[in-house]
Amino acid sequence: MIALLLILIPLAGGLAGFAVKSASLGRTLGLLVSLATLALMLGLLGGFFPATQKSFFIDWLPQLGADFSLKMDGVAASLCLLTAFCFPVIIGSVKHTQYANANAFYSLLLLAYAGINLVFLAADGLLFYFGWELALIPVYFLCSKWGGEKRLQVTFKFFLYTFLGSLLMLAGLVYLYYHTADYSFSLDALYQAKLTPNQETVLFWLFFVAFAIKMPVFPFHTWQPDTYEQSATPVTMVLSALMVKMGLFGVVRWLLPLFPHASVQFADVVILLSVIGMIYASMLAMKQDDIKRLIAYSSIAHIGLMSAALFIHNASGIQGAMIQFFSHGVNVLGMWLVVEWIEQQTGTRKISELGGLAQKAPILTILLIIVALANIALPLTNAFVGELMMFNGLFKYNLIYAAVGGLSIILSAVYTLRMIQHVFYGEVKVATANVADVMGGLKWGLLLIIPVILVFGIYPTPMLNLVKDSVAFLLSLGK
Amino acid sequence: MNLILLAAVWGIVMMLSGLFIKKKENAVQLAFLGSLILAGGCFADLHEYAFIHSDFKGLLAYDKFSHLFLFIISIALILYIWLTGKEVVKVGNHPSEYFALLFFVMSGAGLVTLFNNLLILFLGIEILSIPLFILTGSDKRNLKSNEAALKYFLMGAFSTGILLLGIAFIYGATGSFQLVNYMMQGTEAAAIYHHIGLALILIALSFKVSAVPFHFWTPDVYDGAPTPFTSFMASIVKLAAFVGFAQLILNGFSSDSARIQSVVALLIAATLIIGNVAAVYQQSVKRMLAYSSIAQAGFMLMAVFASNDMARQGLLLYAAVYCLANIGIFAVLTKMKDYTYEGFNGLAAKNPFIAFCLTVFLMSLAGIPLTGGFFAKYFLLAAVVKVGGYLWLVITAVVFAAISVYYYFKVIQAMYFKPASDNSGLITAVGSSFKVGLLLAALLILLLGIFPYQLLLDVLTVY
């Protein structure tokens, strides 16, 4: 039941938000809704509700073998927690005067929230597909309505790309459905589907393309930097902290268990693409002048590591990737909050036009540096644990991939530190002359993120335990 | 059966009423009453209350599927007259006659759905088409309307000729007009006649449902005809022709299905490719909708291709959803100042409610989940998958479904994200009854997108 509420509350809040006329009321509603879901989620993980609350089942279309069935396993729980943590921060960071029609803005954010949670919780193929699309539609409106000048074309490209991927997945899903024992979309029935090796290969790629576009994995990434750059920063936060996780989650819950043999067979191809993406994106990140594009490329590099780690089929790699889902979401959210503040204060995101922010905004600088160090995965930060485990896994799988991939860590230090150096230190420039220190929702958001970074950096055990069952399940496949 | 009778009778009533009715509004009201009666008749049919319990010595055949389909289009007719009736009477000086012709078309649709004999199919298609030739040309002073009517008439006459020839060949092969699953039998000559006849019938019906490469008349006719009648053609008439096509293959030629499938698969692929690609390049929304109807025909042909239970259910869903969406979109289109994409600029700011309903309709045509359009497409894709093989066809279909998003969302983009200009927006404010009608259509589409069985398809099994 709680699992259902995690979807229903944002959905209801989002729909109600359209009826609210005042923007500040819309913001309050958004905050209340997202805090309520956070409380539910914490209660669920803290053991205040019985474990049966983690799943939900009701008949939907029995004639088709599709049911409204939700199930929260370890990795889903970690991602729902991430979503529940991110949304209050994101909504809190947006001032109600910031955008025209701000109440529609909050409402669409909440609708996207409902869709994302549906993706993470769905234990039915058709329901999963519904969530996959329903998360996309509000984001389409968010990206098209608010953002940079080229947003319409860019969003269109993003939307068509993703939609094409998801339709290919749908075609694969229908094929799979007709290979289940009693024509059912339920997760377990799909896992048991009998496929010949050739069929498995075809279906593997149909699903993979959908997930690869979403993550994005090289060479399906071309929509990502433009979209991140053009959309309003709160929307970018949703895209990069949460929606890319839909792709990674799709691999964990659907791709690997559905096609265990093809996943092993083509692991090398996927890992190769991921490693290429890591290096390629890191190199591009070094060349960027726009901070948003820099973080966009850095995000591709980080995602590449996770997608590679998921396919190496050893405990260290998979577990590392799963806890990194959470860490990456939190860290990238922190980076975007800083970008948002810089843009609000200076009106620019160009590194070359910025400088000397440390003198003007000392608190922001301290907060940023912690987040940035987490982005580089320094020890004591949350990302360190995950990256160490993933590289450990990659190392066991193939030395060359580990060595080449490892370069991306060095490169990430290069571009992140270069950005800090040019933006926060050095001469104060025209754009940065009248900057005030971070305040309001953005400051609170950053202050919330720092403890998460440190706590999970020093004591990652709770997170490791949370995803343990999912790791064990994935390792049991193909045996 | 009720529909055929009632529609014919009400057509005559409408025609005679032209003598007495002075105000145009009264003609709309009378037509609306007629559509309600029709729907009542279809509802009674679903429960097996009919005026005449006869199959006319096997000329007609009744089943749940046909009755449900006729009920769907009678509901669509109610909505059509509700939303577009006032525009119909503005086309010219003969309001009652227009409605009379529309009712005759409904009668033809009934024959096309219930036929069990090739001659009845022929008769149905003629009754379906001839009133439309007149309606297409009803805007007499408009050159485009005249051109469209002539084109439609010539093409229609041509394809009818082919259909008749095909029927003659089948008669030559079997010695009967009845639909009794023509098995190939007898001499070699009979087999050849059978094949030629089948090929000719396929071509003729492809003309009627505007499948590529027999689609050339569609954009010009849809564009040239007065918009209210385009709406009717693109929704109810189109679906009736499809149901006729599907019924013919299922009831008459299922023993040939493997051979038909290989041909129809090519037709589907060509229709999807040409329809979608051409739609992308259109400047006018009306023309885009014409090409989109070709593209949608590609999907609907899958029902002809697969001819299984899934396909029939899919066709019913498609009928409901596609009629609702198209009637809604065209109804709004008749109120627009300008038919180009720019005409829709900034509509959401001025008329948020209408923009929202249009968004639902367009998303449904694009097949986005939570709208009925998703399940309509889903059922037909699943039907193809169920047949087995033909993975390439499914992939082609989904790729072009993704492309179709491009032109449907261009309208949404214009409405929501572009600033209004002088010649964009509605001509006049719309009344509240119009809005209620739109809302009803949008709600039905959304509900069909969540509960397709509970709302519609369960009827097939329950009664």
PDB file of C-alpha atoms in Angstrom, chain A residues 279-406:
ATOM      1  CA  ILE A 279      36.965   8.602 -22.043  1.00  0.00           C
ATOM      2  CA  TYR A 280      35.250  10.450 -24.871  1.00  0.00           C
ATOM      3  CA  ALA A 281      32.929  12.341 -22.547  1.00  0.00           C
ATOM      4  CA  SER A 282      35.725  13.182 -20.139  1.00  0.00           C
ATOM      5  CA  MET A 283      37.802  14.640 -22.941  1.00  0.00           C
ATOM      6  CA  LEU A 284      34.872  16.715 -24.136  1.00  0.00           C
ATOM      7  CA  ALA A 285      34.140  17.858 -20.593  1.00  0.00           C
ATOM      8  CA  MET A 286      37.623  19.369 -20.405  1.00  0.00           C
ATOM      9  CA  LYS A 287      36.924  21.521 -23.438  1.00  0.00           C
ATOM     10  CA  GLN A 288      33.605  22.970 -22.313  1.00  0.00           C
ATOM     11  CA  ASP A 289      33.151  26.611 -21.425  1.00  0.00           C
ATOM     12  CA  ASP A 290      29.534  26.257 -20.313  1.00  0.00           C
ATOM     13  CA  ILE A 291      29.379  24.746 -16.824  1.00  0.00           C
ATOM     14  CA  LYS A 292      26.149  22.944 -17.628  1.00  0.00           C
ATOM     15  CA  ARG A 293      27.659  21.198 -20.616  1.00  0.00           C
ATOM     16  CA  LEU A 294      30.703  20.342 -18.521  1.00  0.00           C
ATOM     17  CA  ILE A 295      28.562  18.602 -15.928  1.00  0.00           C
ATOM     18  CA  ALA A 296      26.511  16.980 -18.680  1.00  0.00           C
ATOM     19  CA  TYR A 297      29.584  15.341 -20.168  1.00  0.00           C
ATOM     20  CA  SER A 298      30.946  14.438 -16.786  1.00  0.00           C
ATOM     21  CA  SER A 299      27.645  12.752 -16.122  1.00  0.00           C
ATOM     22  CA  ILE A 300      27.995  10.659 -19.280  1.00  0.00           C
ATOM     23  CA  ALA A 301      31.397   9.531 -18.031  1.00  0.00           C
ATOM     24  CA  HIS A 302      30.032   8.531 -14.646  1.00  0.00           C
ATOM     25  CA  ILE A 303      27.075   6.725 -16.156  1.00  0.00           C
ATOM     26  CA  GLY A 304      29.440   4.894 -18.500  1.00  0.00           C
ATOM     27  CA  LEU A 305      31.281   3.432 -15.548  1.00  0.00           C
ATOM     28  CA  MET A 306      28.027   2.276 -13.979  1.00  0.00           C
ATOM     29  CA  SER A 307      26.728   0.649 -17.132  1.00  0.00           C
ATOM     30  CA  ALA A 308      30.048  -1.132 -17.634  1.00  0.00           C
ATOM     31  CA  ALA A 309      30.051  -2.337 -14.039  1.00  0.00           C
ATOM     32  CA  LEU A 310      26.538  -3.760 -14.318  1.00  0.00           C
ATOM     33  CA  PHE A 311      27.581  -6.069 -17.126  1.00  0.00           C
ATOM     34  CA  ILE A 312      30.750  -7.515 -15.615  1.00  0.00           C
ATOM     35  CA  HIS A 313      28.816 -10.042 -13.590  1.00  0.00           C
ATOM     36  CA  ASN A 314      30.746 -10.005 -10.354  1.00  0.00           C
ATOM     37  CA  ALA A 315      29.574  -8.975  -6.935  1.00  0.00           C
ATOM     38  CA  SER A 316      31.903  -6.053  -6.463  1.00  0.00           C
ATOM     39  CA  GLY A 317      31.056  -4.406  -9.753  1.00  0.00           C
ATOM     40  CA  ILE A 318      27.308  -4.811  -9.500  1.00  0.00           C
ATOM     41  CA  GLN A 319      27.064  -3.751  -5.885  1.00  0.00           C
ATOM     42  CA  GLY A 320      29.321  -0.790  -6.536  1.00  0.00           C
ATOM     43  CA  ALA A 321      27.146   0.316  -9.413  1.00  0.00           C
ATOM     44  CA  MET A 322      23.991   0.002  -7.367  1.00  0.00           C
ATOM     45  CA  ILE A 323      25.170   2.158  -4.511  1.00  0.00           C
ATOM     46  CA  GLN A 324      26.605   4.553  -7.034  1.00  0.00           C
ATOM     47  CA  PHE A 325      23.081   5.044  -8.424  1.00  0.00           C
ATOM     48  CA  PHE A 326      22.250   6.807  -5.208  1.00  0.00           C
ATOM     49  CA  SER A 327      25.565   8.608  -4.769  1.00  0.00           C
ATOM     50  CA  HIS A 328      25.701   9.914  -8.304  1.00  0.00           C
ATOM     51  CA  GLY A 329      22.173  11.238  -8.021  1.00  0.00           C
ATOM     52  CA  VAL A 330      22.935  13.140  -4.843  1.00  0.00           C
ATOM     53  CA  ASN A 331      26.256  14.503  -6.069  1.00  0.00           C
ATOM     54  CA  VAL A 332      25.070  15.650  -9.431  1.00  0.00           C
ATOM     55  CA  LEU A 333      22.103  17.292  -7.740  1.00  0.00           C
ATOM     56  CA  GLY A 334      24.579  19.255  -5.612  1.00  0.00           C
ATOM     57  CA  MET A 335      26.502  20.356  -8.677  1.00  0.00           C
ATOM     58  CA  TRP A 336      23.346  21.580 -10.378  1.00  0.00           C
ATOM     59  CA  LEU A 337      22.313  23.533  -7.292  1.00  0.00           C
ATOM     60  CA  VAL A 338      25.596  25.396  -7.442  1.00  0.00           C
ATOM     61  CA  VAL A 339      25.196  26.040 -11.165  1.00  0.00           C
ATOM     62  CA  GLU A 340      21.703  27.314 -10.560  1.00  0.00           C
ATOM     63  CA  TRP A 341      22.960  29.780  -7.979  1.00  0.00           C
ATOM     64  CA  ILE A 342      25.763  31.001 -10.219  1.00  0.00           C
ATOM     65  CA  GLU A 343      23.383  31.514 -13.107  1.00  0.00           C
ATOM     66  CA  GLN A 344      20.837  33.322 -10.986  1.00  0.00           C
ATOM     67  CA  GLN A 345      23.454  35.653  -9.565  1.00  0.00           C
ATOM     68  CA  THR A 346      25.633  36.361 -12.577  1.00  0.00           C
ATOM     69  CA  GLY A 347      23.340  35.625 -15.503  1.00  0.00           C
ATOM     70  CA  THR A 348      25.990  33.514 -17.185  1.00  0.00           C
ATOM     71  CA  ARG A 349      27.296  29.980 -17.090  1.00  0.00           C
ATOM     72  CA  LYS A 350      30.467  30.562 -19.079  1.00  0.00           C
ATOM     73  CA  ILE A 351      33.613  29.647 -17.191  1.00  0.00           C
ATOM     74  CA  SER A 352      35.557  32.292 -19.081  1.00  0.00           C
ATOM     75  CA  GLU A 353      33.267  35.060 -17.833  1.00  0.00           C
ATOM     76  CA  LEU A 354      33.337  33.962 -14.208  1.00  0.00           C
ATOM     77  CA  GLY A 355      35.995  34.270 -11.538  1.00  0.00           C
ATOM     78  CA  GLY A 356      36.679  35.074  -7.932  1.00  0.00           C
ATOM     79  CA  LEU A 357      33.407  33.781  -6.563  1.00  0.00           C
ATOM     80  CA  ALA A 358      35.180  32.524  -3.441  1.00  0.00           C
ATOM     81  CA  GLN A 359      35.672  36.073  -2.202  1.00  0.00           C
ATOM     82  CA  LYS A 360      32.041  36.954  -2.699  1.00  0.00           C
ATOM     83  CA  ALA A 361      30.413  33.730  -1.634  1.00  0.00           C
ATOM     84  CA  PRO A 362      32.523  31.803   0.865  1.00  0.00           C
ATOM     85  CA  ILE A 363      29.767  29.486   2.082  1.00  0.00           C
ATOM     86  CA  LEU A 364      28.852  28.492  -1.438  1.00  0.00           C
ATOM     87  CA  THR A 365      32.490  27.794  -2.186  1.00  0.00           C
ATOM     88  CA  ILE A 366      32.900  25.471   0.770  1.00  0.00           C
ATOM     89  CA  LEU A 367      29.745  23.602  -0.079  1.00  0.00           C
ATOM     90  CA  LEU A 368      30.697  23.357  -3.712  1.00  0.00           C
ATOM     91  CA  ILE A 369      34.144  22.026  -2.997  1.00  0.00           C
ATOM     92  CA  ILE A 370      32.772  19.185  -0.935  1.00  0.00           C
ATOM     93  CA  VAL A 371      30.316  18.321  -3.693  1.00  0.00           C
ATOM     94  CA  ALA A 372      33.015  18.614  -6.329  1.00  0.00           C
ATOM     95  CA  LEU A 373      35.349  16.351  -4.418  1.00  0.00           C
ATOM     96  CA  ALA A 374      32.548  13.847  -4.215  1.00  0.00           C
ATOM     97  CA  ASN A 375      32.144  14.179  -7.962  1.00  0.00           C
ATOM     98  CA  ILE A 376      35.807  13.249  -8.364  1.00  0.00           C
ATOM     99  CA  ALA A 377      35.178  10.380  -5.933  1.00  0.00           C
ATOM    100  CA  LEU A 378      37.719  11.315  -3.308  1.00  0.00           C
ATOM    101  CA  PRO A 379      37.925   9.036  -0.233  1.00  0.00           C
ATOM    102  CA  LEU A 380      35.487   9.911   2.550  1.00  0.00           C
ATOM    103  CA  THR A 381      32.894  10.922   0.008  1.00  0.00           C
ATOM    104  CA  ASN A 382      30.037   8.644  -0.987  1.00  0.00           C
ATOM    105  CA  ALA A 383      31.136   8.258  -4.594  1.00  0.00           C
ATOM    106  CA  PHE A 384      34.488   6.834  -3.553  1.00  0.00           C
ATOM    107  CA  VAL A 385      32.967   3.641  -2.207  1.00  0.00           C
ATOM    108  CA  GLY A 386      30.997   2.912  -5.332  1.00  0.00           C
ATOM    109  CA  GLU A 387      33.729   3.798  -7.795  1.00  0.00           C
ATOM    110  CA  LEU A 388      36.300   1.761  -5.910  1.00  0.00           C
ATOM    111  CA  MET A 389      34.054  -1.280  -6.012  1.00  0.00           C
ATOM    112  CA  MET A 390      33.249  -0.781  -9.672  1.00  0.00           C
ATOM    113  CA  PHE A 391      36.880  -0.428 -10.664  1.00  0.00           C
ATOM    114  CA  ASN A 392      37.689  -3.442  -8.553  1.00  0.00           C
ATOM    115  CA  GLY A 393      35.095  -5.376 -10.532  1.00  0.00           C
ATOM    116  CA  LEU A 394      36.288  -4.020 -13.839  1.00  0.00           C
ATOM    117  CA  PHE A 395      39.855  -4.884 -12.874  1.00  0.00           C
ATOM    118  CA  LYS A 396      38.884  -8.509 -12.306  1.00  0.00           C
ATOM    119  CA  TYR A 397      37.040  -8.573 -15.600  1.00  0.00           C
ATOM    120  CA  ASN A 398      39.645  -7.087 -17.882  1.00  0.00           C
ATOM    121  CA  LEU A 399      42.801  -5.217 -17.024  1.00  0.00           C
ATOM    122  CA  ILE A 400      42.858  -3.029 -20.118  1.00  0.00           C
ATOM    123  CA  TYR A 401      39.311  -1.790 -19.659  1.00  0.00           C
ATOM    124  CA  ALA A 402      40.097  -1.008 -16.033  1.00  0.00           C
ATOM    125  CA  ALA A 403      43.232   0.889 -16.967  1.00  0.00           C
ATOM    126  CA  VAL A 404      41.604   2.902 -19.738  1.00  0.00           C
ATOM    127  CA  GLY A 405      38.494   3.515 -17.692  1.00  0.00           C
ATOM    128  CA  GLY A 406      40.640   4.550 -14.763  1.00  0.00           C
TER     129      GLY A 406
END
